[in-house]
Amino acid sequence: MSGLLDGFTFPGIPARVVFGAGTLGQVADEVRRLGRARALVLSTRNQAEDAEALAKSLGGLAAATFSDAEMHTPVDVTERAVAAYGEAGADCVVSLGGGSTIGLGKAIATRRGADQIAIPTTYAGSEMTDILGETAEGHKTTRRDASIRPETVVYDVDLTLGLPAQMTVTSSLNAIAHGIEALYAPDANPVTSLMAVDGIRAFRDGLPAVAQTPGDRIARARVLYGAWLCSVSLGYTTMSLHHKLAHVLGGSFGTPHAETHAILLPHTVGFNAAGTDRLAEVAEIFGGTVGGGLWDFAKDLGAPLRLSALGLTESDLDRAAGIAVQNSYANPRPLEEDDIRALLQAAWEGARPD
Ligand code: NAD
C-alpha cells in the first residue's frame, strides 16, 4: 500500500455489463435501452448460423446480418460491412463472436458513430477495451479512443459451452496475459489490479475443470467471469513486453493470435518478474516462479508450448527481436535485443522458464 503515496488515477468503467447464463435473451431489451431500433448483427462465417438465429429472435429490431468478420479487422471487409450497415438502415451493431467480430463492430462504430452491443464468445477480451487494430495491405495499425469501446457487453455462459477445447485454453492464456501485464502497467490503479488478480484466479480455478469437461457450466461461468475482469484490465491500462512481442509475431509473421499469446506468456512475464514486485500474487496463484508456474499450468492443460510449431524459423526470431526493440515503451525491465532474442529462443524450443 506504500504505492498509494505515489497516487493513481481511476478512469471509471463506463460500459454496461450483463452477465449470466441465457442472457442472449436480454439482447432485445438492451437494444431498446440504447434507444435503438435496427441492429446489424455481425459474426464470422463460422458463427453465421448463430447470428441468423439471434437476428430472428430480435424480430423487427434486427435490420440485417453481416457474417464476413475476419481476424485482424481487414479494412476491405469493414468497407463492405459499413455499406451493409447503410443499406439496411441500421442504427447500431450487435457483435456476436470473438475478437474478430467485436473488432469489426468497433470499426463500423468509429466510421458511423454506431452504438455497439458486444456478445463475446471467446475469452480474448476485446469487448471492454477502447482498442481497435485494423489491417490494410498487410500492415496492422492499432489505436485507442474512448469512442471505440462498446456501450453494452452481454456475457452469456451458454455461448461458450461449444468453444473448442484448444481455443478455450489458448484464449484463456491470452486473457491471463492481459491481467498480468495490467499489474505492472505504468497506469495500473488499485481497481484494475484487484480485478486482474481476481480474473487470473478465476482462470486458475475454472480452467482445469473446463478442459476436462467443456460443458461444465459452473466452471465455464467462472472462466467467463475471469475473461470479463481481464478484459477490463486490458481496456484501462497500458500493455508492455508481452503484448508488444505478440503483436510483432502476429503482425510481421502472421502467427495465430491466441496461440502466440499462449506460448509467449510464461517467457515474457517470467522475464519481467525479475524487474517488479507486483507479480507476487501471480507466483502464489500458479505456484513456484511466475514463468515456471505458468508454464506448468499451460502444459497440464495441453496448451501449445513451442513457437517452432507455428512455422517460425530461427532467423525469424532474429528479425522479431530487432523489430521488438525498435520503439521504446514502458516495461518493468530494460529491453536489450539479446535478452529478447534469448527469450524467443526458449519459447521457440518450448523450454520451461526458471
Ligand atoms: P476469433 O474472434 O478470430 O475467433 C476464432 C474462431 O473461433 C472464429 O472462426 C470464430 O467464429 C470461432 N468462435 C468464436 N467463438 C466460438 C464459440 N464459442 N464456439 C465456436 N466457435 C467460436 O478469435 P479471438 O481470439 O477471439 O480474437 C482474435 C482477434 O481479436 C485478433 O484479431 C486480435 O487482434 C483481436 N483482439 C482485439 C482486442 C482489442 O482490445 N482490440 C483484444 C483481444 C483480441
mmCIF file of C-alpha atoms and ligand atoms in Angstrom:
data_model
loop_
_atom_site.group_PDB
_atom_site.id
_atom_site.type_symbol
_atom_site.label_atom_id
_atom_site.label_comp_id
_atom_site.label_asym_id
_atom_site.label_seq_id
_atom_site.Cartn_x
_atom_site.Cartn_y
_atom_site.Cartn_z
ATOM 1 C CA MET A 1 0.000 0.000 0.000
ATOM 2 C CA SER A 2 3.023 2.311 0.191
ATOM 3 C CA GLY A 3 2.431 2.889 -3.540
ATOM 4 C CA LEU A 4 -0.666 4.892 -2.582
ATOM 5 C CA LEU A 5 1.590 7.817 -1.732
ATOM 6 C CA ASP A 6 2.620 7.914 -5.385
ATOM 7 C CA GLY A 7 -1.047 8.470 -6.272
ATOM 8 C CA PHE A 8 -3.147 6.970 -9.043
ATOM 9 C CA THR A 9 -5.912 7.822 -11.496
ATOM 10 C CA PHE A 10 -9.022 5.671 -11.731
ATOM 11 C CA PRO A 11 -10.695 6.454 -15.042
ATOM 12 C CA GLY A 12 -14.109 4.863 -14.288
ATOM 13 C CA ILE A 13 -15.575 1.889 -16.132
ATOM 14 C CA PRO A 14 -18.424 3.199 -18.272
ATOM 15 C CA ALA A 15 -19.600 0.083 -20.204
ATOM 16 C CA ARG A 16 -22.811 -1.627 -19.096
ATOM 17 C CA VAL A 17 -22.301 -5.348 -18.428
ATOM 18 C CA VAL A 18 -24.995 -8.028 -18.389
ATOM 19 C CA PHE A 19 -23.553 -11.341 -17.171
ATOM 20 C CA GLY A 20 -25.113 -14.771 -16.674
ATOM 21 C CA ALA A 21 -26.445 -17.868 -18.405
ATOM 22 C CA GLY A 22 -29.175 -17.391 -21.012
ATOM 23 C CA THR A 23 -28.540 -13.627 -21.191
ATOM 24 C CA LEU A 24 -28.735 -13.747 -25.008
ATOM 25 C CA GLY A 25 -32.470 -13.466 -24.393
ATOM 26 C CA GLN A 26 -31.885 -9.963 -22.986
ATOM 27 C CA VAL A 27 -30.274 -8.513 -26.114
ATOM 28 C CA ALA A 28 -33.566 -7.113 -27.453
ATOM 29 C CA ASP A 29 -34.069 -5.186 -24.206
ATOM 30 C CA GLU A 30 -30.502 -3.910 -24.420
ATOM 31 C CA VAL A 31 -31.049 -2.621 -27.984
ATOM 32 C CA ARG A 32 -34.153 -0.766 -26.798
ATOM 33 C CA ARG A 33 -32.318 0.505 -23.720
ATOM 34 C CA LEU A 34 -29.829 2.246 -26.014
ATOM 35 C CA GLY A 35 -32.789 3.868 -27.779
ATOM 36 C CA ARG A 36 -32.027 1.920 -30.973
ATOM 37 C CA ALA A 37 -34.386 0.020 -33.254
ATOM 38 C CA ARG A 38 -32.400 -1.527 -36.152
ATOM 39 C CA ALA A 39 -29.366 -3.653 -35.359
ATOM 40 C CA LEU A 40 -26.856 -5.026 -37.858
ATOM 41 C CA VAL A 41 -25.924 -8.411 -36.379
ATOM 42 C CA LEU A 42 -22.253 -9.301 -37.008
ATOM 43 C CA SER A 43 -20.354 -12.609 -36.913
ATOM 44 C CA THR A 44 -17.684 -14.619 -38.698
ATOM 45 C CA ARG A 45 -18.697 -17.203 -41.309
ATOM 46 C CA ASN A 46 -18.225 -19.947 -38.693
ATOM 47 C CA GLN A 47 -20.865 -18.366 -36.492
ATOM 48 C CA ALA A 48 -23.236 -17.226 -39.273
ATOM 49 C CA GLU A 49 -25.987 -19.612 -38.157
ATOM 50 C CA ASP A 50 -25.850 -18.267 -34.600
ATOM 51 C CA ALA A 51 -26.048 -14.708 -35.947
ATOM 52 C CA GLU A 52 -29.081 -15.614 -38.096
ATOM 53 C CA ALA A 53 -30.770 -17.215 -35.082
ATOM 54 C CA LEU A 54 -30.085 -14.139 -32.973
ATOM 55 C CA ALA A 55 -31.429 -11.854 -35.715
ATOM 56 C CA LYS A 56 -34.575 -13.986 -35.911
ATOM 57 C CA SER A 57 -35.082 -13.768 -32.160
ATOM 58 C CA LEU A 58 -34.682 -9.971 -32.326
ATOM 59 C CA GLY A 59 -37.521 -9.752 -34.880
ATOM 60 C CA GLY A 60 -38.017 -6.197 -36.136
ATOM 61 C CA LEU A 61 -35.062 -4.954 -34.060
ATOM 62 C CA ALA A 62 -32.667 -6.747 -36.449
ATOM 63 C CA ALA A 63 -32.108 -4.865 -39.694
ATOM 64 C CA ALA A 64 -29.775 -7.454 -41.304
ATOM 65 C CA THR A 65 -26.841 -9.787 -40.649
ATOM 66 C CA PHE A 66 -23.246 -9.497 -41.888
ATOM 67 C CA SER A 67 -21.176 -12.652 -41.354
ATOM 68 C CA ASP A 68 -17.826 -11.961 -43.027
ATOM 69 C CA ALA A 69 -15.840 -10.772 -39.988
ATOM 70 C CA GLU A 70 -12.185 -11.843 -40.145
ATOM 71 C CA MET A 71 -9.127 -11.888 -37.879
ATOM 72 C CA HIS A 72 -7.232 -8.542 -37.589
ATOM 73 C CA THR A 73 -10.129 -6.460 -38.984
ATOM 74 C CA PRO A 74 -9.165 -6.078 -42.675
ATOM 75 C CA VAL A 75 -10.281 -2.662 -43.925
ATOM 76 C CA ASP A 76 -11.818 -4.078 -47.130
ATOM 77 C CA VAL A 77 -14.173 -6.231 -45.033
ATOM 78 C CA THR A 78 -15.038 -3.191 -42.902
ATOM 79 C CA GLU A 79 -15.887 -1.200 -46.028
ATOM 80 C CA ARG A 80 -18.339 -3.900 -47.122
ATOM 81 C CA ALA A 81 -19.826 -4.054 -43.637
ATOM 82 C CA VAL A 82 -20.228 -0.258 -43.498
ATOM 83 C CA ALA A 83 -22.065 -0.435 -46.845
ATOM 84 C CA ALA A 84 -24.329 -3.183 -45.466
ATOM 85 C CA TYR A 85 -24.968 -1.036 -42.384
ATOM 86 C CA GLY A 86 -26.083 1.873 -44.585
ATOM 87 C CA GLU A 87 -28.180 -0.240 -46.969
ATOM 88 C CA ALA A 88 -30.019 -1.880 -44.073
ATOM 89 C CA GLY A 89 -30.763 1.484 -42.439
ATOM 90 C CA ALA A 90 -29.130 0.164 -39.252
ATOM 91 C CA ASP A 91 -28.665 2.339 -36.178
ATOM 92 C CA CYS A 92 -26.484 0.045 -34.037
ATOM 93 C CA VAL A 93 -24.386 -3.122 -34.246
ATOM 94 C CA VAL A 94 -24.672 -6.360 -32.297
ATOM 95 C CA SER A 95 -21.341 -8.248 -32.461
ATOM 96 C CA LEU A 96 -21.710 -11.955 -31.709
ATOM 97 C CA GLY A 97 -18.328 -13.716 -31.538
ATOM 98 C CA GLY A 98 -14.693 -13.402 -30.550
ATOM 99 C CA GLY A 99 -12.224 -10.572 -31.002
ATOM 100 C CA SER A 100 -12.524 -10.645 -34.795
ATOM 101 C CA THR A 101 -16.258 -9.934 -34.799
ATOM 102 C CA ILE A 102 -16.062 -7.418 -31.968
ATOM 103 C CA GLY A 103 -13.226 -5.695 -33.875
ATOM 104 C CA LEU A 104 -15.495 -5.328 -36.913
ATOM 105 C CA GLY A 105 -18.213 -3.810 -34.708
ATOM 106 C CA LYS A 106 -15.692 -1.281 -33.383
ATOM 107 C CA ALA A 107 -14.527 -0.453 -36.916
ATOM 108 C CA ILE A 108 -18.121 0.257 -38.028
ATOM 109 C CA ALA A 109 -18.751 2.293 -34.870
ATOM 110 C CA THR A 110 -15.770 4.566 -35.499
ATOM 111 C CA ARG A 111 -16.946 5.241 -39.065
ATOM 112 C CA ARG A 112 -20.681 5.571 -38.463
ATOM 113 C CA GLY A 113 -20.975 6.513 -34.788
ATOM 114 C CA ALA A 114 -22.962 3.328 -34.196
ATOM 115 C CA ASP A 115 -23.713 2.139 -30.671
ATOM 116 C CA GLN A 116 -22.371 -1.359 -30.046
ATOM 117 C CA ILE A 117 -23.618 -4.351 -28.107
ATOM 118 C CA ALA A 118 -20.811 -6.926 -27.885
ATOM 119 C CA ILE A 119 -21.593 -10.561 -27.088
ATOM 120 C CA PRO A 120 -18.193 -12.260 -26.600
ATOM 121 C CA THR A 121 -17.954 -15.999 -27.274
ATOM 122 C CA THR A 122 -14.191 -16.366 -26.644
ATOM 123 C CA TYR A 123 -12.033 -15.079 -23.785
ATOM 124 C CA ALA A 124 -9.805 -12.795 -25.928
ATOM 125 C CA GLY A 125 -11.160 -9.685 -24.223
ATOM 126 C CA SER A 126 -11.757 -7.065 -26.921
ATOM 127 C CA GLU A 127 -15.241 -6.241 -25.617
ATOM 128 C CA MET A 128 -14.258 -3.967 -22.675
ATOM 129 C CA THR A 129 -11.434 -2.137 -24.447
ATOM 130 C CA ASP A 130 -11.011 1.138 -26.305
ATOM 131 C CA ILE A 131 -8.515 -0.534 -28.663
ATOM 132 C CA LEU A 132 -9.000 -1.129 -32.393
ATOM 133 C CA GLY A 133 -6.425 -2.847 -34.593
ATOM 134 C CA GLU A 134 -7.054 -2.696 -38.348
ATOM 135 C CA THR A 135 -5.188 -4.241 -41.268
ATOM 136 C CA ALA A 136 -4.663 -2.707 -44.694
ATOM 137 C CA GLU A 137 -2.212 -4.015 -47.325
ATOM 138 C CA GLY A 138 -0.669 -6.406 -44.824
ATOM 139 C CA HIS A 139 0.035 -3.691 -42.264
ATOM 140 C CA LYS A 140 -1.756 -3.602 -38.892
ATOM 141 C CA THR A 141 -2.245 -0.306 -37.084
ATOM 142 C CA THR A 142 -3.703 -0.019 -33.602
ATOM 143 C CA ARG A 143 -5.305 2.970 -31.937
ATOM 144 C CA ARG A 144 -7.127 3.762 -28.703
ATOM 145 C CA ASP A 145 -10.040 6.088 -28.176
ATOM 146 C CA ALA A 146 -12.935 6.035 -25.707
ATOM 147 C CA SER A 147 -15.434 6.120 -28.596
ATOM 148 C CA ILE A 148 -14.197 2.680 -29.740
ATOM 149 C CA ARG A 149 -15.447 0.921 -26.597
ATOM 150 C CA PRO A 150 -18.782 -0.954 -26.876
ATOM 151 C CA GLU A 151 -21.628 0.660 -24.915
ATOM 152 C CA THR A 152 -23.023 -2.673 -23.692
ATOM 153 C CA VAL A 153 -21.478 -6.116 -23.218
ATOM 154 C CA VAL A 154 -23.654 -9.205 -22.806
ATOM 155 C CA TYR A 155 -21.802 -12.230 -21.407
ATOM 156 C CA ASP A 156 -23.770 -15.462 -21.838
ATOM 157 C CA VAL A 157 -22.058 -18.538 -20.381
ATOM 158 C CA ASP A 158 -24.126 -20.813 -22.607
ATOM 159 C CA LEU A 159 -22.489 -19.344 -25.750
ATOM 160 C CA THR A 160 -19.082 -20.525 -24.560
ATOM 161 C CA LEU A 161 -20.002 -24.181 -23.976
ATOM 162 C CA GLY A 162 -19.136 -25.109 -27.573
ATOM 163 C CA LEU A 163 -15.841 -23.191 -27.757
ATOM 164 C CA PRO A 164 -13.398 -25.869 -28.970
ATOM 165 C CA ALA A 165 -11.034 -27.264 -26.301
ATOM 166 C CA GLN A 166 -7.781 -25.935 -27.784
ATOM 167 C CA MET A 167 -9.230 -22.477 -28.378
ATOM 168 C CA THR A 168 -10.620 -22.464 -24.832
ATOM 169 C CA VAL A 169 -7.126 -22.957 -23.436
ATOM 170 C CA THR A 170 -5.240 -20.564 -25.739
ATOM 171 C CA SER A 171 -7.908 -17.878 -25.465
ATOM 172 C CA SER A 172 -7.776 -18.163 -21.660
ATOM 173 C CA LEU A 173 -3.993 -17.732 -21.626
ATOM 174 C CA ASN A 174 -4.491 -14.708 -23.889
ATOM 175 C CA ALA A 175 -6.829 -13.278 -21.231
ATOM 176 C CA ILE A 176 -4.477 -14.100 -18.353
ATOM 177 C CA ALA A 177 -1.780 -12.161 -20.250
ATOM 178 C CA HIS A 178 -3.973 -9.027 -20.086
ATOM 179 C CA GLY A 179 -4.410 -9.460 -16.342
ATOM 180 C CA ILE A 180 -0.715 -9.996 -15.654
ATOM 181 C CA GLU A 181 0.553 -7.069 -17.737
ATOM 182 C CA ALA A 182 -2.093 -4.833 -16.125
ATOM 183 C CA LEU A 183 -0.467 -5.481 -12.738
ATOM 184 C CA TYR A 184 2.822 -3.834 -13.724
ATOM 185 C CA ALA A 185 1.354 -1.320 -16.170
ATOM 186 C CA PRO A 186 2.575 2.276 -15.736
ATOM 187 C CA ASP A 187 -1.078 3.354 -15.348
ATOM 188 C CA ALA A 188 -2.180 0.486 -13.075
ATOM 189 C CA ASN A 189 -4.553 1.528 -10.310
ATOM 190 C CA PRO A 190 -5.888 -0.375 -7.278
ATOM 191 C CA VAL A 191 -9.195 -1.216 -9.002
ATOM 192 C CA THR A 192 -7.702 -2.673 -12.198
ATOM 193 C CA SER A 193 -5.187 -4.591 -10.059
ATOM 194 C CA LEU A 194 -7.934 -6.083 -7.884
ATOM 195 C CA MET A 195 -9.866 -7.076 -10.970
ATOM 196 C CA ALA A 196 -6.783 -8.516 -12.673
ATOM 197 C CA VAL A 197 -5.846 -10.721 -9.717
ATOM 198 C CA ASP A 198 -9.405 -11.974 -9.279
ATOM 199 C CA GLY A 199 -9.625 -12.622 -13.017
ATOM 200 C CA ILE A 200 -6.374 -14.594 -13.109
ATOM 201 C CA ARG A 201 -7.525 -16.589 -10.079
ATOM 202 C CA ALA A 202 -10.859 -17.367 -11.767
ATOM 203 C CA PHE A 203 -8.984 -18.898 -14.719
ATOM 204 C CA ARG A 204 -6.717 -20.888 -12.401
ATOM 205 C CA ASP A 205 -9.776 -22.236 -10.559
ATOM 206 C CA GLY A 206 -12.091 -22.827 -13.519
ATOM 207 C CA LEU A 207 -9.945 -23.772 -16.469
ATOM 208 C CA PRO A 208 -8.766 -27.261 -15.429
ATOM 209 C CA ALA A 209 -12.415 -28.336 -14.957
ATOM 210 C CA VAL A 210 -13.422 -26.781 -18.299
ATOM 211 C CA ALA A 211 -10.533 -28.518 -20.076
ATOM 212 C CA GLN A 212 -11.733 -31.832 -18.670
ATOM 213 C CA THR A 213 -15.472 -31.237 -19.140
ATOM 214 C CA PRO A 214 -16.096 -28.475 -21.696
ATOM 215 C CA GLY A 215 -19.829 -28.463 -20.916
ATOM 216 C CA ASP A 216 -19.335 -27.800 -17.173
ATOM 217 C CA ARG A 217 -21.476 -24.650 -16.871
ATOM 218 C CA ILE A 218 -20.291 -23.685 -13.391
ATOM 219 C CA ALA A 219 -16.623 -23.863 -14.403
ATOM 220 C CA ARG A 220 -17.387 -22.106 -17.713
ATOM 221 C CA ALA A 221 -19.101 -19.315 -15.756
ATOM 222 C CA ARG A 222 -16.038 -18.871 -13.567
ATOM 223 C CA VAL A 223 -13.776 -18.685 -16.617
ATOM 224 C CA LEU A 224 -16.028 -16.209 -18.432
ATOM 225 C CA TYR A 225 -16.100 -14.070 -15.286
ATOM 226 C CA GLY A 226 -12.287 -14.136 -15.374
ATOM 227 C CA ALA A 227 -12.398 -13.094 -19.025
ATOM 228 C CA TRP A 228 -14.512 -10.062 -18.159
ATOM 229 C CA LEU A 229 -12.118 -8.964 -15.412
ATOM 230 C CA CYS A 230 -9.048 -9.465 -17.605
ATOM 231 C CA SER A 231 -10.721 -7.591 -20.459
ATOM 232 C CA VAL A 232 -11.266 -4.609 -18.131
ATOM 233 C CA SER A 233 -7.593 -4.840 -17.139
ATOM 234 C CA LEU A 234 -6.593 -4.667 -20.811
ATOM 235 C CA GLY A 235 -9.004 -1.850 -21.561
ATOM 236 C CA TYR A 236 -7.903 0.520 -18.812
ATOM 237 C CA THR A 237 -4.122 0.088 -18.639
ATOM 238 C CA THR A 238 -1.124 0.113 -20.993
ATOM 239 C CA MET A 239 0.414 -3.198 -22.008
ATOM 240 C CA SER A 240 4.150 -3.943 -22.185
ATOM 241 C CA LEU A 241 6.630 -6.537 -23.500
ATOM 242 C CA HIS A 242 4.255 -9.490 -23.735
ATOM 243 C CA HIS A 243 1.649 -7.728 -25.883
ATOM 244 C CA LYS A 244 4.315 -5.978 -27.963
ATOM 245 C CA LEU A 245 6.026 -9.269 -28.807
ATOM 246 C CA ALA A 246 2.706 -10.975 -29.609
ATOM 247 C CA HIS A 247 1.908 -8.029 -31.883
ATOM 248 C CA VAL A 248 5.296 -8.317 -33.643
ATOM 249 C CA LEU A 249 4.892 -12.060 -34.274
ATOM 250 C CA GLY A 250 1.244 -11.786 -35.357
ATOM 251 C CA GLY A 251 1.743 -8.631 -37.430
ATOM 252 C CA SER A 252 5.067 -9.400 -39.145
ATOM 253 C CA PHE A 253 4.969 -13.208 -39.341
ATOM 254 C CA GLY A 254 1.224 -13.971 -39.427
ATOM 255 C CA THR A 255 1.219 -16.273 -36.382
ATOM 256 C CA PRO A 256 -2.249 -17.054 -34.950
ATOM 257 C CA HIS A 257 -3.363 -14.632 -32.223
ATOM 258 C CA ALA A 258 -4.381 -16.799 -29.255
ATOM 259 C CA GLU A 259 -1.666 -19.466 -29.732
ATOM 260 C CA THR A 260 1.043 -16.813 -29.959
ATOM 261 C CA HIS A 261 -0.081 -15.264 -26.670
ATOM 262 C CA ALA A 262 -0.337 -18.689 -25.030
ATOM 263 C CA ILE A 263 3.198 -19.761 -25.992
ATOM 264 C CA LEU A 264 4.895 -16.452 -25.184
ATOM 265 C CA LEU A 265 3.209 -15.812 -21.836
ATOM 266 C CA PRO A 266 5.395 -17.846 -19.406
ATOM 267 C CA HIS A 267 8.538 -16.484 -21.090
ATOM 268 C CA THR A 268 7.607 -12.799 -21.296
ATOM 269 C CA VAL A 269 6.127 -12.419 -17.830
ATOM 270 C CA GLY A 270 8.747 -14.760 -16.349
ATOM 271 C CA PHE A 271 11.364 -12.371 -17.768
ATOM 272 C CA ASN A 272 9.552 -9.320 -16.396
ATOM 273 C CA ALA A 273 9.031 -10.866 -12.949
ATOM 274 C CA ALA A 274 12.704 -10.146 -12.210
ATOM 275 C CA GLY A 275 12.034 -6.424 -12.653
ATOM 276 C CA THR A 276 8.952 -5.885 -10.487
ATOM 277 C CA ASP A 277 7.494 -6.799 -7.115
ATOM 278 C CA ARG A 278 3.938 -6.600 -8.488
ATOM 279 C CA LEU A 279 3.716 -10.243 -9.591
ATOM 280 C CA ALA A 280 3.954 -11.843 -6.142
ATOM 281 C CA GLU A 281 0.248 -12.795 -6.225
ATOM 282 C CA VAL A 282 0.647 -14.354 -9.675
ATOM 283 C CA ALA A 283 3.506 -16.537 -8.381
ATOM 284 C CA GLU A 284 1.278 -17.543 -5.480
ATOM 285 C CA ILE A 285 -1.706 -18.324 -7.751
ATOM 286 C CA PHE A 286 0.223 -20.652 -10.053
ATOM 287 C CA GLY A 287 2.851 -21.841 -7.565
ATOM 288 C CA GLY A 288 6.637 -21.632 -7.966
ATOM 289 C CA THR A 289 8.152 -18.879 -10.069
ATOM 290 C CA VAL A 290 5.907 -16.746 -12.301
ATOM 291 C CA GLY A 291 7.337 -18.212 -15.532
ATOM 292 C CA GLY A 292 7.698 -21.797 -14.313
ATOM 293 C CA GLY A 293 4.302 -21.866 -12.603
ATOM 294 C CA LEU A 294 2.526 -20.550 -15.680
ATOM 295 C CA TRP A 295 4.395 -22.925 -17.992
ATOM 296 C CA ASP A 296 3.361 -25.918 -15.832
ATOM 297 C CA PHE A 297 -0.256 -24.681 -15.770
ATOM 298 C CA ALA A 298 -0.271 -24.319 -19.581
ATOM 299 C CA LYS A 299 1.388 -27.698 -20.136
ATOM 300 C CA ASP A 300 -1.091 -29.510 -17.878
ATOM 301 C CA LEU A 301 -3.919 -28.007 -19.935
ATOM 302 C CA GLY A 302 -2.382 -29.260 -23.187
ATOM 303 C CA ALA A 303 -1.571 -25.741 -24.439
ATOM 304 C CA PRO A 304 0.893 -25.323 -27.325
ATOM 305 C CA LEU A 305 4.372 -24.596 -25.940
ATOM 306 C CA ARG A 306 6.643 -24.112 -28.970
ATOM 307 C CA LEU A 307 6.840 -21.163 -31.355
ATOM 308 C CA SER A 308 8.547 -23.545 -33.814
ATOM 309 C CA ALA A 309 5.164 -25.302 -34.200
ATOM 310 C CA LEU A 310 3.714 -22.046 -35.601
ATOM 311 C CA GLY A 311 6.094 -22.205 -38.580
ATOM 312 C CA LEU A 312 8.626 -19.638 -37.333
ATOM 313 C CA THR A 313 12.310 -20.188 -38.138
ATOM 314 C CA GLU A 314 15.296 -19.172 -36.030
ATOM 315 C CA SER A 315 16.114 -16.387 -38.471
ATOM 316 C CA ASP A 316 12.565 -15.097 -37.969
ATOM 317 C CA LEU A 317 13.456 -14.822 -34.282
ATOM 318 C CA ASP A 318 16.473 -12.620 -35.127
ATOM 319 C CA ARG A 319 14.238 -10.287 -37.115
ATOM 320 C CA ALA A 320 11.460 -10.316 -34.479
ATOM 321 C CA ALA A 321 13.900 -9.375 -31.695
ATOM 322 C CA GLY A 322 15.140 -6.463 -33.820
ATOM 323 C CA ILE A 323 11.612 -5.191 -34.513
ATOM 324 C CA ALA A 324 10.646 -5.570 -30.837
ATOM 325 C CA VAL A 325 13.290 -3.088 -29.652
ATOM 326 C CA GLN A 326 12.777 -0.510 -32.421
ATOM 327 C CA ASN A 327 10.360 1.592 -30.346
ATOM 328 C CA SER A 328 10.713 2.183 -26.636
ATOM 329 C CA TYR A 329 7.794 1.633 -24.246
ATOM 330 C CA ALA A 330 7.226 1.203 -20.541
ATOM 331 C CA ASN A 331 8.351 -2.182 -19.212
ATOM 332 C CA PRO A 332 9.393 -3.339 -15.743
ATOM 333 C CA ARG A 333 12.786 -4.475 -17.084
ATOM 334 C CA PRO A 334 15.010 -2.700 -19.593
ATOM 335 C CA LEU A 335 14.772 -4.348 -23.008
ATOM 336 C CA GLU A 336 18.007 -5.413 -24.687
ATOM 337 C CA GLU A 337 17.834 -7.109 -28.080
ATOM 338 C CA ASP A 338 19.955 -10.047 -26.859
ATOM 339 C CA ASP A 339 17.580 -10.703 -23.952
ATOM 340 C CA ILE A 340 14.544 -10.672 -26.247
ATOM 341 C CA ARG A 341 16.307 -12.984 -28.691
ATOM 342 C CA ALA A 342 17.112 -15.447 -25.861
ATOM 343 C CA LEU A 343 13.528 -15.277 -24.589
ATOM 344 C CA LEU A 344 12.212 -16.012 -28.099
ATOM 345 C CA GLN A 345 14.638 -18.925 -28.467
ATOM 346 C CA ALA A 346 13.332 -20.516 -25.260
ATOM 347 C CA ALA A 347 9.737 -20.054 -26.441
ATOM 348 C CA TRP A 348 10.656 -21.459 -29.866
ATOM 349 C CA GLU A 349 12.138 -24.567 -28.301
ATOM 350 C CA GLY A 350 9.361 -24.936 -25.707
ATOM 351 C CA ALA A 351 11.818 -24.803 -22.802
ATOM 352 C CA ARG A 352 10.462 -24.349 -19.281
ATOM 353 C CA PRO A 353 11.417 -20.901 -17.915
ATOM 354 C CA ASP A 354 13.080 -20.922 -14.476
HETATM 355 P P1 NAD B 1 -11.694 -15.009 -33.341
HETATM 356 O O1 NAD B 1 -12.710 -13.983 -33.000
HETATM 357 O O2 NAD B 1 -10.938 -14.816 -34.618
HETATM 358 O O3 NAD B 1 -12.384 -16.429 -33.344
HETATM 359 C C1 NAD B 1 -11.682 -17.558 -33.864
HETATM 360 C C2 NAD B 1 -12.678 -18.525 -34.500
HETATM 361 O O4 NAD B 1 -13.450 -19.141 -33.475
HETATM 362 C C3 NAD B 1 -13.677 -17.817 -35.426
HETATM 363 O O5 NAD B 1 -13.902 -18.620 -36.540
HETATM 364 C C4 NAD B 1 -14.915 -17.723 -34.561
HETATM 365 O O6 NAD B 1 -16.095 -17.672 -35.320
HETATM 366 C C5 NAD B 1 -14.830 -19.009 -33.762
HETATM 367 N N1 NAD B 1 -15.537 -18.943 -32.482
HETATM 368 C C6 NAD B 1 -15.578 -17.923 -31.620
HETATM 369 N N2 NAD B 1 -16.300 -18.237 -30.539
HETATM 370 C C7 NAD B 1 -16.735 -19.503 -30.717
HETATM 371 C C8 NAD B 1 -17.543 -20.378 -29.935
HETATM 372 N N3 NAD B 1 -17.990 -20.035 -28.730
HETATM 373 N N4 NAD B 1 -17.804 -21.589 -30.443
HETATM 374 C C9 NAD B 1 -17.312 -21.971 -31.635
HETATM 375 N N5 NAD B 1 -16.533 -21.189 -32.418
HETATM 376 C C10 NAD B 1 -16.257 -19.954 -31.958
HETATM 377 O O7 NAD B 1 -10.605 -15.189 -32.184
HETATM 378 P P2 NAD B 1 -10.247 -14.317 -30.886
HETATM 379 O O8 NAD B 1 -9.013 -14.915 -30.350
HETATM 380 O O9 NAD B 1 -11.418 -14.151 -30.010
HETATM 381 O O10 NAD B 1 -9.940 -12.874 -31.471
HETATM 382 C C11 NAD B 1 -8.726 -12.593 -32.139
HETATM 383 C C12 NAD B 1 -8.794 -11.207 -32.774
HETATM 384 O O11 NAD B 1 -9.253 -10.268 -31.799
HETATM 385 C C13 NAD B 1 -7.434 -10.713 -33.244
HETATM 386 O O12 NAD B 1 -7.624 -10.006 -34.455
HETATM 387 C C14 NAD B 1 -6.994 -9.775 -32.136
HETATM 388 O O13 NAD B 1 -6.088 -8.805 -32.579
HETATM 389 C C15 NAD B 1 -8.312 -9.193 -31.703
HETATM 390 N N6 NAD B 1 -8.319 -8.714 -30.301
HETATM 391 C C16 NAD B 1 -8.502 -7.395 -30.103
HETATM 392 C C17 NAD B 1 -8.542 -6.888 -28.828
HETATM 393 C C18 NAD B 1 -8.787 -5.426 -28.611
HETATM 394 O O14 NAD B 1 -8.867 -4.976 -27.470
HETATM 395 N N7 NAD B 1 -8.896 -4.650 -29.672
HETATM 396 C C19 NAD B 1 -8.391 -7.737 -27.715
HETATM 397 C C20 NAD B 1 -8.213 -9.100 -27.943
HETATM 398 C C21 NAD B 1 -8.195 -9.583 -29.262
#
